[in-house]
Amino acid sequence: MENQTKLYGKVIVKAKDILDFISQSPEFPTLNDISKNLNITKPTILKILNTLIYCGFITKSPDDNRYHLGIKFLEYASNVTDNLEIKSVTKPFLSKLRDITGETVNLGIVENKKVVLLDKIESPNSIKLVSKIGGTMNMYSSSMGKAILSVYPEEKFEAYLNTTKFERLTENTITDPVKLKENIILTKNQGYALEKSENQKDIICVGFPIAKNGIILGAFSISAPQYRVDDEKLEEFINYGKETQLQILASL
């Protein structure tokens, strides 16, 4: 593999080579099959195989000692499919929302208590946003994150409050759990999250959760520089956002 020496954790690369070989083999391979075809010592292969079995990535047939991929990959594939589906479903609605508002519209999902930016439909007007597709942001400081927190079950929300380290990103970032809880209750009651320079200075965002039948799929938001958003414009964002939310939910 090119630039392999620059990678951290060569054993992970070896594990990938083993998984690739198992997945591409015409029949389930044995330890000898893997050893003959990979430039890895048999003892090392066996150690990696046992670790992969423990993690659920592969299984070994007890009768003939052949290896095949485990059901863990089905779980991962399902999650990836769900993420891609929500992106494809929301794209036309979020594109229309961008066109109506003239501002950047974002789509996010939650992973490891962070909002991951899944899609970003840029404003035709110049705006400097630090966010990028694949990047993450805190739930407590972003409108999409707060929108998602507002539809969390109470127990899950309390667990988030108790296990999260709150760090100040701007002078407006809410770092007090009590104040954040009050803000999330307000968000839940009004149906949208408002974030004013809490995640990035001089940027205002309005976020809306995407949740149906008790399943939280993600959230979307409208982002704009504060100087372009007066009270009237903000009200338009909220109304257009709620309409878009209903359209997305109806299509799911």
mmCIF file of C-alpha atoms in Angstrom:
data_model
loop_
_atom_site.group_PDB
_atom_site.id
_atom_site.type_symbol
_atom_site.label_atom_id
_atom_site.label_comp_id
_atom_site.label_asym_id
_atom_site.label_seq_id
_atom_site.Cartn_x
_atom_site.Cartn_y
_atom_site.Cartn_z
ATOM 1 C CA MET A 1 0.000 0.000 0.000
ATOM 2 C CA GLU A 2 1.380 3.407 -0.990
ATOM 3 C CA ASN A 3 2.624 5.559 1.931
ATOM 4 C CA GLN A 4 1.944 2.662 4.311
ATOM 5 C CA THR A 5 4.879 3.654 6.549
ATOM 6 C CA LYS A 6 3.151 6.984 7.271
ATOM 7 C CA LEU A 7 0.023 5.310 8.618
ATOM 8 C CA TYR A 8 -0.620 4.896 12.317
ATOM 9 C CA GLY A 9 -1.209 1.314 13.428
ATOM 10 C CA LYS A 10 0.101 -1.085 10.766
ATOM 11 C CA VAL A 11 -1.858 -3.917 12.362
ATOM 12 C CA ILE A 12 -5.053 -2.164 11.243
ATOM 13 C CA VAL A 13 -3.789 -2.168 7.667
ATOM 14 C CA LYS A 14 -2.972 -5.878 7.984
ATOM 15 C CA ALA A 15 -6.461 -6.519 9.375
ATOM 16 C CA LYS A 16 -7.946 -4.709 6.364
ATOM 17 C CA ASP A 17 -5.848 -6.859 4.003
ATOM 18 C CA ILE A 18 -7.183 -9.981 5.717
ATOM 19 C CA LEU A 19 -10.777 -8.756 5.550
ATOM 20 C CA ASP A 20 -10.352 -7.829 1.889
ATOM 21 C CA PHE A 21 -9.015 -11.292 1.124
ATOM 22 C CA ILE A 22 -11.869 -13.034 2.958
ATOM 23 C CA SER A 23 -14.516 -10.905 1.236
ATOM 24 C CA GLN A 24 -13.017 -11.428 -2.232
ATOM 25 C CA SER A 25 -12.302 -15.160 -1.950
ATOM 26 C CA PRO A 26 -14.485 -17.403 -4.160
ATOM 27 C CA GLU A 27 -14.993 -19.691 -1.144
ATOM 28 C CA PHE A 28 -14.521 -19.228 2.588
ATOM 29 C CA PRO A 29 -10.725 -19.393 3.198
ATOM 30 C CA THR A 30 -8.810 -21.281 5.868
ATOM 31 C CA LEU A 31 -5.869 -19.945 7.856
ATOM 32 C CA ASN A 32 -3.508 -21.634 5.374
ATOM 33 C CA ASP A 33 -5.315 -20.007 2.426
ATOM 34 C CA ILE A 34 -4.915 -16.558 3.948
ATOM 35 C CA SER A 35 -1.284 -17.171 4.904
ATOM 36 C CA LYS A 36 -0.340 -18.365 1.411
ATOM 37 C CA ASN A 37 -1.823 -15.299 -0.271
ATOM 38 C CA LEU A 38 -0.802 -12.496 2.077
ATOM 39 C CA ASN A 39 2.637 -11.295 3.049
ATOM 40 C CA ILE A 40 1.878 -11.668 6.752
ATOM 41 C CA THR A 41 3.227 -14.344 9.078
ATOM 42 C CA LYS A 42 0.798 -17.072 10.072
ATOM 43 C CA PRO A 43 1.056 -16.353 13.850
ATOM 44 C CA THR A 44 0.237 -12.684 13.190
ATOM 45 C CA ILE A 45 -2.690 -13.621 10.951
ATOM 46 C CA LEU A 46 -4.057 -15.944 13.634
ATOM 47 C CA LYS A 47 -3.838 -13.227 16.308
ATOM 48 C CA ILE A 48 -5.618 -10.739 14.042
ATOM 49 C CA LEU A 49 -8.270 -13.294 13.103
ATOM 50 C CA ASN A 50 -9.011 -14.044 16.758
ATOM 51 C CA THR A 51 -9.307 -10.312 17.459
ATOM 52 C CA LEU A 52 -11.647 -9.834 14.494
ATOM 53 C CA ILE A 53 -13.779 -12.728 15.720
ATOM 54 C CA TYR A 54 -13.970 -11.135 19.173
ATOM 55 C CA CYS A 55 -15.099 -7.844 17.584
ATOM 56 C CA GLY A 56 -17.731 -9.587 15.474
ATOM 57 C CA PHE A 57 -16.116 -8.713 12.163
ATOM 58 C CA ILE A 58 -15.600 -12.338 11.124
ATOM 59 C CA THR A 59 -16.736 -15.792 12.214
ATOM 60 C CA LYS A 60 -15.124 -19.235 11.924
ATOM 61 C CA SER A 61 -17.006 -22.356 10.928
ATOM 62 C CA PRO A 62 -16.485 -24.938 13.698
ATOM 63 C CA ASP A 63 -16.572 -27.928 11.321
ATOM 64 C CA ASP A 64 -13.960 -26.904 8.729
ATOM 65 C CA ASN A 65 -12.246 -23.871 10.322
ATOM 66 C CA ARG A 66 -13.068 -21.561 7.454
ATOM 67 C CA TYR A 67 -13.494 -17.817 7.937
ATOM 68 C CA HIS A 68 -16.200 -15.503 6.638
ATOM 69 C CA LEU A 69 -17.382 -11.969 7.310
ATOM 70 C CA GLY A 70 -19.528 -11.410 10.392
ATOM 71 C CA ILE A 71 -22.916 -9.766 10.776
ATOM 72 C CA LYS A 72 -21.289 -6.633 12.227
ATOM 73 C CA PHE A 73 -20.791 -5.445 8.647
ATOM 74 C CA LEU A 74 -24.532 -5.714 8.036
ATOM 75 C CA GLU A 75 -25.057 -3.275 10.896
ATOM 76 C CA TYR A 76 -22.507 -0.859 9.453
ATOM 77 C CA ALA A 77 -23.944 -1.210 5.967
ATOM 78 C CA SER A 78 -27.427 -0.503 7.291
ATOM 79 C CA ASN A 79 -26.229 2.685 8.974
ATOM 80 C CA VAL A 80 -24.448 3.871 5.845
ATOM 81 C CA THR A 81 -27.527 3.117 3.748
ATOM 82 C CA ASP A 82 -29.738 5.059 6.152
ATOM 83 C CA ASN A 83 -27.395 8.052 5.994
ATOM 84 C CA LEU A 84 -27.269 7.984 2.200
ATOM 85 C CA GLU A 85 -31.033 7.604 2.020
ATOM 86 C CA ILE A 86 -31.758 10.616 4.228
ATOM 87 C CA LYS A 87 -29.377 12.640 2.082
ATOM 88 C CA SER A 88 -31.055 11.648 -1.177
ATOM 89 C CA VAL A 89 -34.557 12.116 0.238
ATOM 90 C CA THR A 90 -33.889 15.579 1.656
ATOM 91 C CA LYS A 91 -31.779 16.940 -1.216
ATOM 92 C CA PRO A 92 -34.591 18.363 -3.385
ATOM 93 C CA PHE A 93 -36.361 19.931 -0.399
ATOM 94 C CA LEU A 94 -33.181 21.438 1.044
ATOM 95 C CA SER A 95 -32.123 22.723 -2.380
ATOM 96 C CA LYS A 96 -35.475 24.469 -2.697
ATOM 97 C CA LEU A 97 -35.056 25.904 0.799
ATOM 98 C CA ARG A 98 -31.655 27.289 -0.186
ATOM 99 C CA ASP A 99 -33.164 28.855 -3.295
ATOM 100 C CA ILE A 100 -36.012 30.463 -1.340
ATOM 101 C CA THR A 101 -33.881 31.826 1.489
ATOM 102 C CA GLY A 102 -30.749 32.533 -0.511
ATOM 103 C CA GLU A 103 -28.692 31.162 2.398
ATOM 104 C CA THR A 104 -26.658 28.037 3.085
ATOM 105 C CA VAL A 105 -28.647 24.961 4.102
ATOM 106 C CA ASN A 106 -27.055 22.069 5.987
ATOM 107 C CA LEU A 107 -27.962 18.451 6.740
ATOM 108 C CA GLY A 108 -26.517 16.648 9.749
ATOM 109 C CA ILE A 109 -26.654 13.355 11.608
ATOM 110 C CA VAL A 110 -25.385 12.363 15.059
ATOM 111 C CA GLU A 111 -22.375 10.165 15.710
ATOM 112 C CA ASN A 112 -20.654 9.870 19.081
ATOM 113 C CA LYS A 113 -22.491 12.864 20.552
ATOM 114 C CA LYS A 114 -21.378 15.074 17.655
ATOM 115 C CA VAL A 115 -23.226 16.421 14.647
ATOM 116 C CA VAL A 116 -21.645 15.193 11.419
ATOM 117 C CA LEU A 117 -22.296 17.423 8.407
ATOM 118 C CA LEU A 118 -23.750 15.081 5.786
ATOM 119 C CA ASP A 119 -24.645 17.665 3.151
ATOM 120 C CA LYS A 120 -24.144 21.393 2.608
ATOM 121 C CA ILE A 121 -25.976 23.356 -0.065
ATOM 122 C CA GLU A 122 -24.090 26.596 -0.401
ATOM 123 C CA SER A 123 -25.585 30.068 -0.522
ATOM 124 C CA PRO A 124 -25.151 31.927 -3.808
ATOM 125 C CA ASN A 125 -24.006 34.821 -1.656
ATOM 126 C CA SER A 126 -20.536 34.880 -0.190
ATOM 127 C CA ILE A 127 -20.353 33.574 3.369
ATOM 128 C CA LYS A 128 -17.430 32.236 5.354
ATOM 129 C CA LEU A 129 -18.510 29.104 7.204
ATOM 130 C CA VAL A 130 -15.966 26.871 8.923
ATOM 131 C CA SER A 131 -18.142 23.785 8.427
ATOM 132 C CA LYS A 132 -17.375 21.222 5.742
ATOM 133 C CA ILE A 133 -19.011 17.967 4.679
ATOM 134 C CA GLY A 134 -17.789 15.180 6.941
ATOM 135 C CA GLY A 135 -16.797 17.640 9.630
ATOM 136 C CA THR A 136 -18.273 17.629 13.111
ATOM 137 C CA MET A 137 -19.668 20.173 15.540
ATOM 138 C CA ASN A 138 -20.906 20.075 19.091
ATOM 139 C CA MET A 139 -24.555 19.331 19.674
ATOM 140 C CA TYR A 140 -24.824 21.924 22.454
ATOM 141 C CA SER A 141 -23.434 24.775 20.351
ATOM 142 C CA SER A 142 -25.065 24.091 16.963
ATOM 143 C CA SER A 143 -28.653 24.578 15.873
ATOM 144 C CA MET A 144 -28.845 21.112 14.315
ATOM 145 C CA GLY A 145 -27.456 19.563 17.488
ATOM 146 C CA LYS A 146 -29.881 21.425 19.723
ATOM 147 C CA ALA A 147 -32.754 20.523 17.406
ATOM 148 C CA ILE A 148 -31.852 16.853 17.777
ATOM 149 C CA LEU A 149 -31.443 17.160 21.546
ATOM 150 C CA SER A 150 -34.970 18.607 21.697
ATOM 151 C CA VAL A 151 -36.429 15.310 20.433
ATOM 152 C CA TYR A 152 -34.257 13.057 22.581
ATOM 153 C CA PRO A 153 -36.087 10.959 25.182
ATOM 154 C CA GLU A 154 -35.616 12.556 28.603
ATOM 155 C CA GLU A 155 -33.328 9.803 29.872
ATOM 156 C CA LYS A 156 -31.051 10.051 26.841
ATOM 157 C CA PHE A 157 -30.936 13.841 27.090
ATOM 158 C CA GLU A 158 -30.024 13.688 30.792
ATOM 159 C CA ALA A 159 -27.270 11.209 29.959
ATOM 160 C CA TYR A 160 -25.934 13.650 27.373
ATOM 161 C CA LEU A 161 -25.889 16.478 29.908
ATOM 162 C CA ASN A 162 -24.103 14.338 32.485
ATOM 163 C CA THR A 163 -21.418 12.964 30.170
ATOM 164 C CA THR A 164 -20.567 15.963 28.009
ATOM 165 C CA LYS A 165 -17.747 18.407 28.595
ATOM 166 C CA PHE A 166 -18.982 21.849 27.601
ATOM 167 C CA GLU A 167 -16.343 24.133 26.107
ATOM 168 C CA ARG A 168 -16.785 27.747 25.085
ATOM 169 C CA LEU A 169 -16.341 28.394 21.366
ATOM 170 C CA THR A 170 -17.572 32.000 21.386
ATOM 171 C CA GLU A 171 -18.761 34.380 24.063
ATOM 172 C CA ASN A 172 -22.321 33.200 23.337
ATOM 173 C CA THR A 173 -21.732 29.445 23.688
ATOM 174 C CA ILE A 174 -23.938 27.900 26.349
ATOM 175 C CA THR A 175 -21.690 25.919 28.702
ATOM 176 C CA ASP A 176 -23.974 25.756 31.746
ATOM 177 C CA PRO A 177 -25.973 22.468 31.705
ATOM 178 C CA VAL A 178 -28.903 24.140 33.490
ATOM 179 C CA LYS A 179 -29.109 26.937 30.914
ATOM 180 C CA LEU A 180 -28.690 24.447 28.079
ATOM 181 C CA LYS A 181 -31.572 22.394 29.436
ATOM 182 C CA GLU A 182 -33.751 25.510 29.534
ATOM 183 C CA ASN A 183 -32.748 26.285 25.951
ATOM 184 C CA ILE A 184 -33.574 22.768 24.783
ATOM 185 C CA ILE A 185 -36.988 22.896 26.479
ATOM 186 C CA LEU A 186 -37.667 26.155 24.632
ATOM 187 C CA THR A 187 -36.481 24.550 21.401
ATOM 188 C CA LYS A 188 -38.825 21.621 21.916
ATOM 189 C CA ASN A 189 -41.791 23.885 22.584
ATOM 190 C CA GLN A 190 -41.231 26.112 19.554
ATOM 191 C CA GLY A 191 -40.234 23.296 17.183
ATOM 192 C CA TYR A 192 -36.921 24.744 16.048
ATOM 193 C CA ALA A 193 -33.497 25.595 17.461
ATOM 194 C CA LEU A 194 -32.024 29.062 17.271
ATOM 195 C CA GLU A 195 -28.280 29.525 17.494
ATOM 196 C CA LYS A 196 -26.806 33.029 17.465
ATOM 197 C CA SER A 197 -23.008 33.068 17.280
ATOM 198 C CA GLU A 198 -22.739 30.099 19.644
ATOM 199 C CA ASN A 199 -20.806 27.851 17.294
ATOM 200 C CA GLN A 200 -19.165 30.460 15.058
ATOM 201 C CA LYS A 201 -18.912 34.182 15.625
ATOM 202 C CA ASP A 202 -21.274 36.414 13.641
ATOM 203 C CA ILE A 203 -23.229 33.462 12.208
ATOM 204 C CA ILE A 204 -26.880 32.751 12.939
ATOM 205 C CA CYS A 205 -28.482 29.345 12.351
ATOM 206 C CA VAL A 206 -31.997 27.968 12.616
ATOM 207 C CA GLY A 207 -32.207 24.188 13.008
ATOM 208 C CA PHE A 208 -35.038 21.691 12.593
ATOM 209 C CA PRO A 209 -35.084 18.040 13.690
ATOM 210 C CA ILE A 210 -35.932 15.225 11.296
ATOM 211 C CA ALA A 211 -37.677 12.595 13.401
ATOM 212 C CA LYS A 212 -40.570 10.275 12.601
ATOM 213 C CA ASN A 213 -42.287 7.504 14.552
ATOM 214 C CA GLY A 214 -39.815 7.908 17.389
ATOM 215 C CA ILE A 215 -36.803 7.516 15.089
ATOM 216 C CA ILE A 216 -34.366 10.430 14.931
ATOM 217 C CA LEU A 217 -32.860 10.622 11.450
ATOM 218 C CA GLY A 218 -30.976 13.896 11.751
ATOM 219 C CA ALA A 219 -31.573 17.615 11.370
ATOM 220 C CA PHE A 220 -31.185 20.461 8.895
ATOM 221 C CA SER A 221 -30.421 24.134 9.335
ATOM 222 C CA ILE A 222 -30.301 27.484 7.602
ATOM 223 C CA SER A 223 -27.066 29.430 8.179
ATOM 224 C CA ALA A 224 -26.397 33.080 7.438
ATOM 225 C CA PRO A 225 -24.221 35.974 8.616
ATOM 226 C CA GLN A 226 -25.990 37.955 11.306
ATOM 227 C CA TYR A 227 -25.843 41.232 9.379
ATOM 228 C CA ARG A 228 -28.134 39.726 6.725
ATOM 229 C CA VAL A 229 -30.768 38.521 9.206
ATOM 230 C CA ASP A 230 -33.219 40.964 10.787
ATOM 231 C CA ASP A 231 -36.338 39.906 12.703
ATOM 232 C CA GLU A 232 -38.424 39.719 9.546
ATOM 233 C CA LYS A 233 -35.849 37.587 7.749
ATOM 234 C CA LEU A 234 -35.510 35.309 10.766
ATOM 235 C CA GLU A 235 -39.277 34.765 10.814
ATOM 236 C CA GLU A 236 -39.114 33.803 7.140
ATOM 237 C CA PHE A 237 -36.373 31.269 7.888
ATOM 238 C CA ILE A 238 -38.495 29.722 10.630
ATOM 239 C CA ASN A 239 -41.626 29.509 8.477
ATOM 240 C CA TYR A 240 -39.831 28.159 5.406
ATOM 241 C CA GLY A 241 -37.909 25.726 7.597
ATOM 242 C CA LYS A 242 -41.071 24.350 9.180
ATOM 243 C CA GLU A 243 -42.665 23.923 5.751
ATOM 244 C CA THR A 244 -39.592 22.079 4.532
ATOM 245 C CA GLN A 245 -39.601 19.890 7.632
ATOM 246 C CA LEU A 246 -43.204 18.846 6.971
ATOM 247 C CA GLN A 247 -42.417 18.108 3.324
ATOM 248 C CA ILE A 248 -39.440 15.929 4.270
ATOM 249 C CA LEU A 249 -41.391 14.002 6.890
ATOM 250 C CA ALA A 250 -44.246 13.420 4.434
ATOM 251 C CA SER A 251 -41.798 11.901 1.970
ATOM 252 C CA LEU A 252 -40.266 9.477 4.478
#
